[in-house]
Coordinates of C-alpha atoms in Angstrom, one line a residue:
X10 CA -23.7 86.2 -80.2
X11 CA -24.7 87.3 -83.6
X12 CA -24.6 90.9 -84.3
X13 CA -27.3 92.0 -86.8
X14 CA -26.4 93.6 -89.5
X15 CA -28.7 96.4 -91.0
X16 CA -28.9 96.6 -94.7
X17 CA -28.8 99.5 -96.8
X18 CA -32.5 100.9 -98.0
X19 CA -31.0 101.4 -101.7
X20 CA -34.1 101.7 -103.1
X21 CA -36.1 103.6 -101.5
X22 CA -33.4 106.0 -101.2
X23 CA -32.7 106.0 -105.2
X24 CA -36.0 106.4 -106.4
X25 CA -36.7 109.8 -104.7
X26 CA -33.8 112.0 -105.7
X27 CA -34.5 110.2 -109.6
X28 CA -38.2 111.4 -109.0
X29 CA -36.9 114.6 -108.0
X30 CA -34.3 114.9 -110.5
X31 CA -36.4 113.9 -113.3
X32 CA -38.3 117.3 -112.5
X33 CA -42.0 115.6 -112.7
X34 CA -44.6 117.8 -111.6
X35 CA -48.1 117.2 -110.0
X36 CA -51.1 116.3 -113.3
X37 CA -53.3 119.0 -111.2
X38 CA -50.5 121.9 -111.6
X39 CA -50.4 120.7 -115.6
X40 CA -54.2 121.1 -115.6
X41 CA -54.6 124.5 -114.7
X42 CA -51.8 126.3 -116.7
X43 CA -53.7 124.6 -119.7
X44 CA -57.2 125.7 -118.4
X45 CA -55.8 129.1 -117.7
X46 CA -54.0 129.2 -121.4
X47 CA -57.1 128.3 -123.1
X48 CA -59.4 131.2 -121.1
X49 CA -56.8 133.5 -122.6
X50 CA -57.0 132.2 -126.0
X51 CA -60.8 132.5 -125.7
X52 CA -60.5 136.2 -124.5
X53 CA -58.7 137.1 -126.9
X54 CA -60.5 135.6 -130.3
X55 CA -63.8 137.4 -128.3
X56 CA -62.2 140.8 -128.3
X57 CA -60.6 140.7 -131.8
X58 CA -64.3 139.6 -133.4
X59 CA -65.8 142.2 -131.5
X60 CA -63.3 144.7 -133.0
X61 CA -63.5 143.2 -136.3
X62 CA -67.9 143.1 -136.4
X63 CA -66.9 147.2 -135.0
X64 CA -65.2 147.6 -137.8
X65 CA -67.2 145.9 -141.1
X66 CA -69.8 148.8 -139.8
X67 CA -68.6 151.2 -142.1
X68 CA -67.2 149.8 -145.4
X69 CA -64.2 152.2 -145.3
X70 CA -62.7 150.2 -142.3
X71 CA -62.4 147.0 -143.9
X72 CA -58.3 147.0 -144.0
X73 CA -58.7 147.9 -140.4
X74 CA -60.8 145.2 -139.5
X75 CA -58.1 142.5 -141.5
X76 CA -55.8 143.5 -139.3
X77 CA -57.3 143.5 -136.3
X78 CA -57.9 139.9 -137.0
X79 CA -54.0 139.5 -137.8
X80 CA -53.0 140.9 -134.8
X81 CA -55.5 138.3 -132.6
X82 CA -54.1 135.1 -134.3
X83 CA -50.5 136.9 -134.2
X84 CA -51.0 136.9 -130.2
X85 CA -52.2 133.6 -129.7
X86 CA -49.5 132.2 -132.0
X87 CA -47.1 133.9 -129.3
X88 CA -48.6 132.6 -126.5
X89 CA -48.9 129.1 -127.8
X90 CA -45.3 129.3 -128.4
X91 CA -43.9 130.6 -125.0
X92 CA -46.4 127.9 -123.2
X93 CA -44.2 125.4 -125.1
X94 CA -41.4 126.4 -124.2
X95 CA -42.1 126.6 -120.6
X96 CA -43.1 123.1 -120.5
X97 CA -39.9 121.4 -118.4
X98 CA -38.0 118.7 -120.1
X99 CA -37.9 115.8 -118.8
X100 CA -34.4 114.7 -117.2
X101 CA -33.5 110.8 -117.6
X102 CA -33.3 109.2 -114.2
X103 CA -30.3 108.5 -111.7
X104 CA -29.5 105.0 -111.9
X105 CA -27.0 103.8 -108.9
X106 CA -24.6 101.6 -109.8
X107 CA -25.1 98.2 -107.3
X108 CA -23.6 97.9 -104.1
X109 CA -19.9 96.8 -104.5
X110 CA -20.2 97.4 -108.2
X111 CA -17.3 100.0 -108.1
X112 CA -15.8 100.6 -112.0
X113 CA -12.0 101.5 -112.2
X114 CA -10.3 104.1 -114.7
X115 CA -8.8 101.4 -116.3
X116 CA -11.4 99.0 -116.4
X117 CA -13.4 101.5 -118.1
X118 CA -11.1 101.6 -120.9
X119 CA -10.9 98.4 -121.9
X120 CA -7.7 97.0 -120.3
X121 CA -8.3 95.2 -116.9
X122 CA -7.0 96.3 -113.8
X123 CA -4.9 93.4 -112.8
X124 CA -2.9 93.5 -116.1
X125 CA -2.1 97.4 -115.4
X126 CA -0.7 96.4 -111.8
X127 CA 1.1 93.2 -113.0
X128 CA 3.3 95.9 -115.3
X129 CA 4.2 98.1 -112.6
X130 CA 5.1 95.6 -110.8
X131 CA 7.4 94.0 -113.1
X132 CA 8.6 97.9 -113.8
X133 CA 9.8 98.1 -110.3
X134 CA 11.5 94.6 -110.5
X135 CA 14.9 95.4 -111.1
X136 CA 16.6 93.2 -113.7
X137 CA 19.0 90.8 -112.6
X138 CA 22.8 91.3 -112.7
X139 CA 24.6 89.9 -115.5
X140 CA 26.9 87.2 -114.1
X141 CA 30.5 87.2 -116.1
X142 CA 33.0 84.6 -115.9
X143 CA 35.9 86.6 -116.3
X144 CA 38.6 83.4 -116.1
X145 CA 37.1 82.2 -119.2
X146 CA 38.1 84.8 -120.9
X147 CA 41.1 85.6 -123.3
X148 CA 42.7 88.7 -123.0
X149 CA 40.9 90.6 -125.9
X150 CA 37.7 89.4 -124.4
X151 CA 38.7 90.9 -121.1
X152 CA 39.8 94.2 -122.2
X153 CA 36.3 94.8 -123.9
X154 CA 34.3 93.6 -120.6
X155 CA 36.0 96.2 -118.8
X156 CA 35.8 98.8 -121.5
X157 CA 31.7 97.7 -121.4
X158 CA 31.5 98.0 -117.6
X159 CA 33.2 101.9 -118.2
X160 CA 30.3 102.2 -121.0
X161 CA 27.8 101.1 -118.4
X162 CA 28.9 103.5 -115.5
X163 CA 28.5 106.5 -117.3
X164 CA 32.2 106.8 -119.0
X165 CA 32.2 108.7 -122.8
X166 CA 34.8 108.4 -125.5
X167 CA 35.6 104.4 -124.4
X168 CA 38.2 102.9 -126.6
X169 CA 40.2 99.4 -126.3
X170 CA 43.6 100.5 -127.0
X171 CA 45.0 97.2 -126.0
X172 CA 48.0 95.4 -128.5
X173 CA 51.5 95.5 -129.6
X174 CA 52.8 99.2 -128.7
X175 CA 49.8 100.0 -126.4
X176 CA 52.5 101.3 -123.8
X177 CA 50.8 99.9 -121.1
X178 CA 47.3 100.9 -121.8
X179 CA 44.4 98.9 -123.2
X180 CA 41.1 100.7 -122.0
X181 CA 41.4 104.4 -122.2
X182 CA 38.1 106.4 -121.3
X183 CA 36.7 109.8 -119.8
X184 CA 35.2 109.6 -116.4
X185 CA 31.9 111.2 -116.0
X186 CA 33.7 114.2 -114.4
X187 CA 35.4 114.8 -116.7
X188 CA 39.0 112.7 -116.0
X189 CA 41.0 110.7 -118.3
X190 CA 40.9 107.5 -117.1
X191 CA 43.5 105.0 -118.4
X192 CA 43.6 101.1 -117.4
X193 CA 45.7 97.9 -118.2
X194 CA 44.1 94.8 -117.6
X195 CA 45.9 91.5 -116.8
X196 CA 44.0 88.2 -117.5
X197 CA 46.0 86.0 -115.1
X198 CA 45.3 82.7 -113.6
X199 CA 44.4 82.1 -109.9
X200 CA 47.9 80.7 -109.4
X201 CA 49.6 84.0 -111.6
X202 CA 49.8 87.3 -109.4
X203 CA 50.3 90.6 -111.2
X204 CA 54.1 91.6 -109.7
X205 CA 56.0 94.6 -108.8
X206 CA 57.8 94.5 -112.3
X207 CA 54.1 95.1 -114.1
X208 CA 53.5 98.0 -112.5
X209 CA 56.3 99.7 -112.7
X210 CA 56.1 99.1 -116.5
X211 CA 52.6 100.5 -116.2
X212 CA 53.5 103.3 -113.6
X213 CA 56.0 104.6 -116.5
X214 CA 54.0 105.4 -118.9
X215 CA 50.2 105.8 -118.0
X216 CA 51.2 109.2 -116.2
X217 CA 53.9 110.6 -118.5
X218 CA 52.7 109.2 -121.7
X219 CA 48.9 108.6 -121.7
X220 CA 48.0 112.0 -118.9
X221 CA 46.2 109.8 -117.2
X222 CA 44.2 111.4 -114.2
X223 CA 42.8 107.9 -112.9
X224 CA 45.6 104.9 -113.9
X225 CA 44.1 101.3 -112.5
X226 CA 45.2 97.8 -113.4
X227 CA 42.2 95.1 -113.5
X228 CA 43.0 91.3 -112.9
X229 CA 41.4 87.9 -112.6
X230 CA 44.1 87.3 -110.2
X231 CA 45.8 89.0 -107.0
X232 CA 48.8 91.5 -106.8
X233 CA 51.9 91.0 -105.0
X234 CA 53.0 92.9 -102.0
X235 CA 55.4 94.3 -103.5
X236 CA 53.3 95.2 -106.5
X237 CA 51.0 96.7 -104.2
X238 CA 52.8 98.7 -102.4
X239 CA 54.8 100.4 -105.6
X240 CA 50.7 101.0 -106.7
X241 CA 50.3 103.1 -103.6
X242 CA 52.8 104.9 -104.1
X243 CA 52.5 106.5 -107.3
X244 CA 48.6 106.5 -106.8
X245 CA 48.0 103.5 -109.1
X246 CA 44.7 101.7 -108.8
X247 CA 45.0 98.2 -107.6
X248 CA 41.6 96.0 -108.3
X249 CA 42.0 92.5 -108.2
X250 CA 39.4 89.5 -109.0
X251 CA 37.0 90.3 -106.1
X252 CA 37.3 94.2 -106.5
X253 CA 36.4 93.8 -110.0
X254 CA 33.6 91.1 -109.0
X255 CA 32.2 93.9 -106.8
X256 CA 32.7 96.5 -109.7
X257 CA 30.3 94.0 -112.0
X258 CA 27.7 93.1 -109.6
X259 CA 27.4 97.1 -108.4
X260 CA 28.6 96.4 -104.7
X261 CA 31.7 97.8 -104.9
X262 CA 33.0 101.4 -106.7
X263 CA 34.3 101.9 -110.2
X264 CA 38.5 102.7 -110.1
X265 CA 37.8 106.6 -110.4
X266 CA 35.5 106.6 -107.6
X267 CA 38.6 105.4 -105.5
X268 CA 40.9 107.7 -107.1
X269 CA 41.8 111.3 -105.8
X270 CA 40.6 114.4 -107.6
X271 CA 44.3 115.6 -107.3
X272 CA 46.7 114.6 -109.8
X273 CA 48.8 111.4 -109.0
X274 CA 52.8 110.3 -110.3
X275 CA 55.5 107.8 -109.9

């Protein structure tokens, strides 16, 4: 079954309020204010020639007379002027836009809607992570990746320290509250685990020597058990190939978010 639809009346009910708005008013109203200003004028030109023929009776009143006459033209002048001036102007009519018609901000200035919501949409798009091959590196390649991904989280005074007499340390850094952060990085092979004897090399200098607050060791590779469990016990930072995957891609923390706001030591 069809349901009828009724349609809007848009034009009868747009061309009252314009007539309205436009302030027209009724010929017959127009009629008699001009009828009624004229009668005025008449009244008045009588009563000043009556004054003035009054007046050229005796000679002597012949200045009075002038002016009598000035002062007649003076008032219709007047009155002319304040029935112009009470004439209405006319208003320009209301035109409706057409149904559905509707005009956005934007559209209004030029620059189509569509394109303005196509940029916030790619505004909210985050950008993709940058995927980094790490194992292709060489090892003054790695040490500035991880000095960059120190840069990146918000670390200040980031230096690669890294070379003959480093002491252990080749990324040195401030955290963003405020602790010294000191790192060695070992590019190793899958098959090439970083041992026990590494980080006790490490563990003797980045406290004692460098003041580190946060000491970590980054690899491409794995630690040994032993090598782990000498890191846990001086409070060295252990992150190994997927740790430092998870460090790129933002899934997993940066080493001084693991580390303890109390100092650490071998």
């Amino acid at each position: 079954m069809a349901i009828p639809v009724r349609r809007p009346r848009t034009d009868r009910t747009l061309r009252r309020p314009a007539a309205r708005a436009a302030g027209a008013r009724r010929p017959g109203l127009r009629l008699r204010e001009v009828t009624l200003g004229f009668g005025l004028v008449a009244i008045l030109l009588c009563g000043t020639a009556v004054m003035a023929r009054a007046a050229m009776g005796d000679t002597a009143d012949v200045p009075a007379a002038v002016l009598a006459v000035a002062g007649g033209l003076l008032v219709s002048w007047v009155l002319v002027r304040a029935a112009r001036r009470r004439r209405p102007r006319a208003v320009p009519p209301v035109t409706a836009a057409p149904v559905g018609a509707v005009a956005t901000v934007t559209e209004a200035a030029g620059e189509p809607a569509a394109s303005v919501a196509d940029d916030l949409v790619e505004d909210l798009v985050e950008e993709p992570a940058v995927q980094v091959d790490y194992t292709a590196l060489d090892a003054d390649a790695f040490e500035q990746a991880i000095a960059d991904l120190c840069v990146r989280d918000g670390c200040l005074d980031v230096e690669v320290v890294g070379g003959a007499g480093d002491l252990g340390a080749d990324v040195v850094a401030t955290a963003p509250d405020g602790r010294r952060v000191v790192i060695q990085c070992k590019a190793y092979g899958p098959d090439n685990k970083v041992g026990s004897q590494d980080l006790q090399r490490f563990g003797g200098t980045c406290f004692a020597v460098h003041e580190a607050h946060v000491a970590a060791v980054v690899t491409t590779s794995e630690f040994t058990e032993p090598a782990a469990q000498y890191a846990a016990q001086c409070g060295i930072l252990c992150v190994d190939g997927p740790g430092l995957d998870a460090w790129t891609d933002g899934t997993g923390p940066a080493p001084w978010l693991q580390a303890p706001l109390q100092g650490a030591g071998c």
